[in-house]
Structures are given as C-alpha cells and as structure tokens.
Amino acid sequence: MITALIMPLLMPLAVPALVRWAAPRLRPPTAMWGLTATACVLAGSWLAALGGLLLAGTLTVTPVGHLGHMIYPLNVAPAVIAYPVTALTVGTLAVCANAMTRSALWQLRDYRTALERLRDAPSAGDLSILDQPEADAYAFPGNPGRIVVTSGMLRTLEGPEREALFAHERAHLAGRHHYFLVAADLATRCLPGMNELRDAIALAIERVADEAAARAVGDRDLTARAIGRAALAGAADRPSRPFFAAGASGGPVPQRVKALLQPTITPHRLAAAAVGLLLATSAATGAAASTGLVSLHHHVEVAQGETPDA
C-alpha cells in the first residue's frame, strides 16, 4: 500500500523530461489537451496519495484509531516510519494548499482590477479599447468575453495585422482557453518543479490560437508578422491582468513565429508515441494512487473488524 501511494509522489520527477520530448512532437490541439489532462491527473493523484498517507499515518495513533471505530491496530507501517511520514505529509499538503490559494486569490484580484478598468472603456462589438500607451492585447473571459486592446497596440500594428491579432484573441475566447490556463496553473502549483509543464501548456494554447488566426485571415506570414510586432511592442511593462487572460504576445514568440512561417503543420512521425507516453504516464500514476487508496480502505476494514478473515 505504501509503495503504491509513494509512486504518484515520484512520478512528477520524470515529467520535465517527458514534456521536453513529447510536446514538440504533438499538434497544438493535441498538446493542449494532452498536457493539460496529464497535469490534472498528476495533481489529482499527488493529492490523493498525500491524503492516503496522511490518513494511514493518523490512524496509527491509538486515540485517532478509536475515533475510527478500530478494534485492531492499523498494520500499515511501524510507528517510527508512520509518524515522520505523517508530519511530512501535513507540511506538504499545507504548502500545496497555500500555493493554490494564493494563486487563486491573485488571479481573482487581477480579474477584478481588469474588469474595473474595462467598465468605462469604449467598445465596438466584442472589442474594448483601453486608452493607454502600453501595447497590450488579450482575450478577457466573461459573459460575453471581450477582446481587450490598448491604444498603444492599435498604433503599433497596421490594419491587416490588427485583424490577425483580433482573430488570435477570438480563437482564445471561442476555445475557452482560460479554463485550460486555470487548470494548468492550479495543477502545477501542487507539484514540485512543474513550471516547464505549465509553460508547455501555455505555448500549446498560443499555438492553437495562432493557427486559428492564420486560417481566419488566410495568411500565415501576416499572422506571424502581427504576433512578432505585438510581442516586441509589448515587451515593456503591461497593465496587470490575470494569468488566464491569454494574449498574443505570450509564450516563446520566436518559436511560434517560426512555426507559422512553415507552410503547413506536418505531424511528427513519433507523435503517436508521444501521445501514448502521456497517456501511459497518466494512467500509471492514477492507477497507483487508486490501488494505494483501495488497499488502505481494506486495511481500515480489517482494523475495524469488518473483514477479520482477510
């Protein structure tokens, strides 16, 4: 049982190498869905494993075991191991909860700040214009969602480039990419060393919007030029906005521009293997966590006398 619960805690150590190998070999939509699902499964398994270890450790304490109606000792690990593991688990869960809570509060604060800034902004259809010299443009989720662009960005781009930029932001809204960004942010806050996975998800999301914009305007070169100029103009400090309000200048722009300048996206010959590896990693991690929790439940039943013959 303990081994099964420890495996989901070790699996994230292999994720950076997995992401570096798999992400470049996937089409942008596949990468967006696959990497986000992997992050969520890893985070869920990580938290479930920690919860199982915490429960197993606390139930070895006799007073707590009595509260759980146990008539036999919970035989999962010696006290010399169970107690330190329990203390470490409590600390880890506290760090995870703190990181996720702080991130959620920051995003909520930035969302409210951006929403307040938009209240008096002139609008035309789904477009809201902020009279600010900083060059910025992003997709602001809501009901309905809006494309937010500053006057500084409008002055930076020419007419056709603006259309490509707006098509990019509309793709973010239509694809509800803010949900992927929120999931990626919260999931990777739980896991150690997962900034690379979060960055890969953000890049995949931008690539999906890039391709949608190129199809909408019918010109990949124009889209690449618009994104490049928007990124260069927006390199200075931008008005605060939430992380999940995706903008055209996000991610490694040179890599995105290079991809757009290619005539078509050809699937990598190892794409199927990359997808299979992501699925196998998620499945193995989830299965290990589930196996550990089922085993723990069985041990608890035995300690409660419900299955004395087990």
XYZ file of C-alpha atoms in Angstrom:
310
model
C 0.000 0.000 0.000
C 2.701 2.485 0.993
C 4.626 1.724 -2.199
C 1.538 2.367 -4.320
C 0.959 5.706 -2.602
C 4.581 6.766 -2.963
C 4.677 6.169 -6.736
C 2.414 9.171 -7.591
C 4.719 11.338 -5.470
C 7.770 10.302 -7.501
C 6.206 10.399 -10.969
C 6.395 14.227 -11.306
C 10.194 13.941 -11.188
C 10.096 12.399 -14.673
C 7.641 14.925 -16.113
C 10.092 17.665 -17.237
C 11.986 15.194 -19.430
C 8.693 13.785 -20.714
C 7.398 17.236 -21.606
C 10.612 18.215 -23.397
C 10.408 15.088 -25.525
C 6.662 14.827 -26.175
C 5.432 18.421 -26.534
C 7.357 19.359 -29.725
C 6.098 16.209 -31.446
C 2.399 16.926 -30.951
C -0.003 19.054 -32.928
C -1.011 22.136 -30.915
C -4.583 20.943 -30.085
C -3.297 17.504 -29.061
C -0.572 19.080 -26.941
C -3.067 21.457 -25.307
C -5.479 18.692 -24.345
C -2.885 16.023 -23.594
C -0.581 18.134 -21.438
C -3.464 19.721 -19.518
C -5.014 16.306 -18.841
C -1.628 14.994 -17.725
C -1.161 17.920 -15.340
C -4.629 17.428 -13.835
C -4.200 13.654 -13.415
C -0.763 14.069 -11.856
C -2.030 16.751 -9.473
C -5.106 14.730 -8.519
C -3.030 11.589 -7.949
C -0.443 13.588 -5.985
C -3.094 14.995 -3.645
C -4.879 11.636 -3.333
C -1.607 9.905 -2.437
C -0.780 12.554 0.144
C -4.269 12.251 1.589
C -3.911 8.471 1.790
C -0.554 8.714 3.549
C -1.971 11.276 5.962
C -4.963 9.075 6.772
C -2.809 5.981 7.192
C -0.408 7.808 9.478
C -3.031 9.436 11.695
C -4.999 6.202 12.102
C -1.915 4.515 13.564
C -2.272 6.858 16.540
C -4.353 4.924 19.077
C -6.782 7.731 20.096
C -7.457 8.546 16.458
C -7.914 4.863 15.692
C -10.541 4.651 18.402
C -12.400 7.523 16.788
C -12.372 5.429 13.600
C -14.001 2.516 15.491
C -10.911 0.350 15.122
C -10.622 -2.697 17.325
C -7.306 -3.891 15.851
C -4.133 -1.884 15.192
C -3.853 -0.482 11.681
C -0.965 -2.502 10.308
C 0.456 -0.336 7.518
C 3.877 0.755 8.794
C 5.876 0.871 12.036
C 5.313 3.955 14.167
C 8.932 5.035 13.648
C 8.111 5.403 9.938
C 4.441 6.371 10.117
C 4.871 9.394 12.384
C 7.616 11.197 10.393
C 5.810 10.441 7.120
C 2.596 11.861 8.570
C 4.339 15.041 9.703
C 5.977 15.447 6.286
C 2.633 14.853 4.572
C 0.911 17.508 6.670
C 3.601 20.018 5.788
C 3.436 19.169 2.076
C -0.356 19.478 1.964
C -0.127 22.808 3.770
C 2.363 24.097 1.186
C 0.120 22.896 -1.673
C -2.976 24.490 -0.166
C -1.133 27.751 0.433
C 0.251 27.873 -3.128
C -3.126 27.116 -4.727
C -4.999 29.556 -2.506
C -2.536 32.383 -3.114
C -2.628 31.788 -6.858
C -6.431 31.781 -6.895
C -6.579 34.999 -4.865
C -4.014 36.706 -7.120
C -5.949 35.747 -10.221
C -9.224 36.923 -8.685
C -7.653 40.236 -7.697
C -6.195 40.781 -11.157
C -9.500 39.812 -12.783
C -11.410 42.353 -10.709
C -8.802 45.019 -11.435
C -9.013 44.363 -15.174
C -12.813 44.269 -15.055
C -12.934 47.624 -13.267
C -10.591 49.085 -15.863
C -12.955 47.965 -18.630
C -16.152 49.450 -17.190
C -15.742 52.834 -18.889
C -13.724 51.640 -21.880
C -15.291 52.323 -25.306
C -16.467 49.151 -27.042
C -17.292 48.099 -30.583
C -18.816 44.645 -30.847
C -16.562 42.253 -28.957
C -13.717 44.777 -28.862
C -12.884 47.009 -25.888
C -10.228 49.705 -26.229
C -8.154 50.979 -23.326
C -6.637 54.424 -23.795
C -3.149 53.530 -22.573
C 0.283 53.979 -24.167
C 1.389 50.450 -23.245
C 0.947 47.973 -26.096
C -1.188 45.069 -24.961
C -3.986 42.854 -26.256
C -5.672 39.892 -24.624
C -8.816 37.789 -24.508
C -10.820 38.688 -21.411
C -13.221 35.865 -20.436
C -16.710 36.696 -19.279
C -20.325 36.579 -20.361
C -19.756 37.591 -23.035
C -15.996 37.507 -23.421
C -14.213 40.510 -24.873
C -11.085 41.308 -26.802
C -9.170 43.988 -24.935
C -6.635 46.091 -26.802
C -4.812 49.231 -25.787
C -4.469 52.317 -27.961
C -0.724 51.730 -27.844
C -1.160 48.355 -29.544
C -3.501 49.793 -32.167
C -0.901 52.399 -33.072
C 1.758 49.715 -33.349
C 0.003 47.492 -35.894
C -1.302 48.144 -39.373
C -4.878 47.328 -40.407
C -4.347 43.737 -41.657
C -2.097 42.975 -38.694
C -4.809 44.149 -36.332
C -7.264 41.748 -37.952
C -4.818 38.886 -37.434
C -4.359 39.917 -33.803
C -8.103 40.094 -33.216
C -8.569 36.692 -34.878
C -5.968 35.283 -32.476
C -7.808 36.643 -29.438
C -11.193 35.476 -30.769
C -9.738 31.981 -31.029
C -8.849 32.135 -27.322
C -12.405 33.117 -26.445
C -14.029 30.579 -28.761
C -11.811 27.780 -27.464
C -12.368 28.781 -23.816
C -8.643 28.639 -23.337
C -8.868 30.374 -19.964
C -10.126 27.087 -18.486
C -7.002 25.294 -19.696
C -4.787 28.035 -18.267
C -6.529 27.959 -14.884
C -6.318 24.159 -14.726
C -2.649 24.218 -15.706
C -1.802 26.893 -13.158
C -3.595 25.281 -10.220
C -2.463 21.750 -11.071
C 1.191 22.668 -11.404
C 1.074 24.663 -8.161
C 0.552 21.307 -6.403
C 3.530 19.632 -7.995
C 7.234 20.323 -7.446
C 9.223 21.581 -10.419
C 6.284 21.758 -12.808
C 6.913 25.199 -14.306
C 8.091 23.510 -17.509
C 4.781 21.681 -17.863
C 2.802 24.856 -17.259
C 4.877 26.737 -19.844
C 4.380 23.930 -22.370
C 0.610 24.105 -21.904
C 0.633 27.879 -22.336
C 2.704 27.530 -25.513
C 0.327 24.895 -26.916
C -2.624 27.197 -26.236
C -0.949 30.085 -28.048
C -0.091 27.825 -30.962
C -3.732 26.726 -31.250
C -4.811 30.383 -31.420
C -2.007 31.173 -33.889
C -3.199 28.502 -36.292
C -6.828 29.595 -35.923
C -5.842 33.195 -36.704
C -3.816 32.110 -39.745
C -6.830 30.231 -41.085
C -9.154 33.146 -40.367
C -7.071 35.738 -42.252
C -5.765 33.285 -44.830
C -2.160 34.427 -44.489
C 0.391 32.718 -42.251
C 3.087 35.314 -42.948
C 0.764 38.151 -41.953
C -0.187 36.364 -38.741
C 3.465 35.720 -37.886
C 4.320 39.372 -38.526
C 1.424 40.611 -36.380
C 2.385 38.365 -33.478
C 6.041 39.325 -33.726
C 5.335 43.055 -33.799
C 2.797 42.762 -30.962
C 5.322 40.882 -28.843
C 8.092 43.408 -29.477
C 5.807 46.330 -28.688
C 4.511 44.642 -25.555
C 7.917 43.793 -24.135
C 7.679 46.679 -21.655
C 5.521 46.589 -18.533
C 1.891 45.840 -19.362
C -1.219 46.645 -17.323
C -1.919 43.906 -14.793
C -4.280 41.220 -15.986
C -4.998 37.684 -14.807
C -2.802 34.847 -15.972
C -5.738 33.152 -17.691
C -6.457 36.175 -19.916
C -4.392 34.873 -22.828
C -2.607 37.407 -25.014
C -0.995 37.225 -28.441
C 2.452 38.074 -27.052
C 2.530 35.130 -24.628
C 4.932 32.229 -24.713
C 8.198 31.919 -26.657
C 7.286 34.155 -29.594
C 10.263 33.229 -31.847
C 9.209 29.588 -31.690
C 5.612 30.498 -32.525
C 6.640 32.747 -35.422
C 8.902 30.036 -36.819
C 6.045 27.548 -36.747
C 3.740 29.978 -38.539
C 6.287 30.640 -41.264
C 6.223 26.953 -42.142
C 3.730 26.294 -44.945
C 1.808 23.576 -43.116
C 1.925 21.635 -39.896
C 3.120 18.109 -40.571
C 2.582 15.542 -37.842
C 5.820 14.260 -36.346
C 6.491 10.608 -37.018
C 6.730 9.990 -33.275
C 3.507 11.853 -32.445
C 1.612 8.640 -31.691
C 4.390 7.525 -29.360
C 4.330 10.904 -27.590
C 0.565 10.675 -27.058
C 0.914 7.098 -25.849
C 3.625 8.082 -23.400
C 1.493 10.873 -21.949
C -1.481 8.527 -21.606
C 0.655 5.786 -20.065
C 2.154 8.197 -17.536
C -1.263 9.498 -16.510
C -2.764 6.003 -16.365
C 0.103 4.567 -14.311
C 0.015 7.451 -11.834
C -3.750 7.338 -11.431
C -3.736 3.547 -11.110
C -1.046 3.639 -8.434
C -2.961 6.198 -6.386
C -6.212 4.237 -6.755
C -4.518 0.967 -5.808
C -2.991 2.533 -2.725
C -6.307 4.012 -1.582
C -8.176 0.732 -2.157
C -5.519 -1.121 -0.190
C -5.746 1.437 2.610
C -9.523 1.032 2.698
C -9.086 -2.724 3.013
C -6.622 -2.339 5.891
C -9.028 0.019 7.667
C -11.863 -2.500 7.294
C -9.649 -5.203 8.773
C -8.726 -2.945 11.696
C -12.432 -2.247 12.260
C -13.121 -5.962 12.404
C -15.374 -5.919 9.382
C -13.239 -8.448 7.485
C -11.397 -10.357 10.227
C -10.570 -13.247 7.922
C -8.677 -11.020 5.432
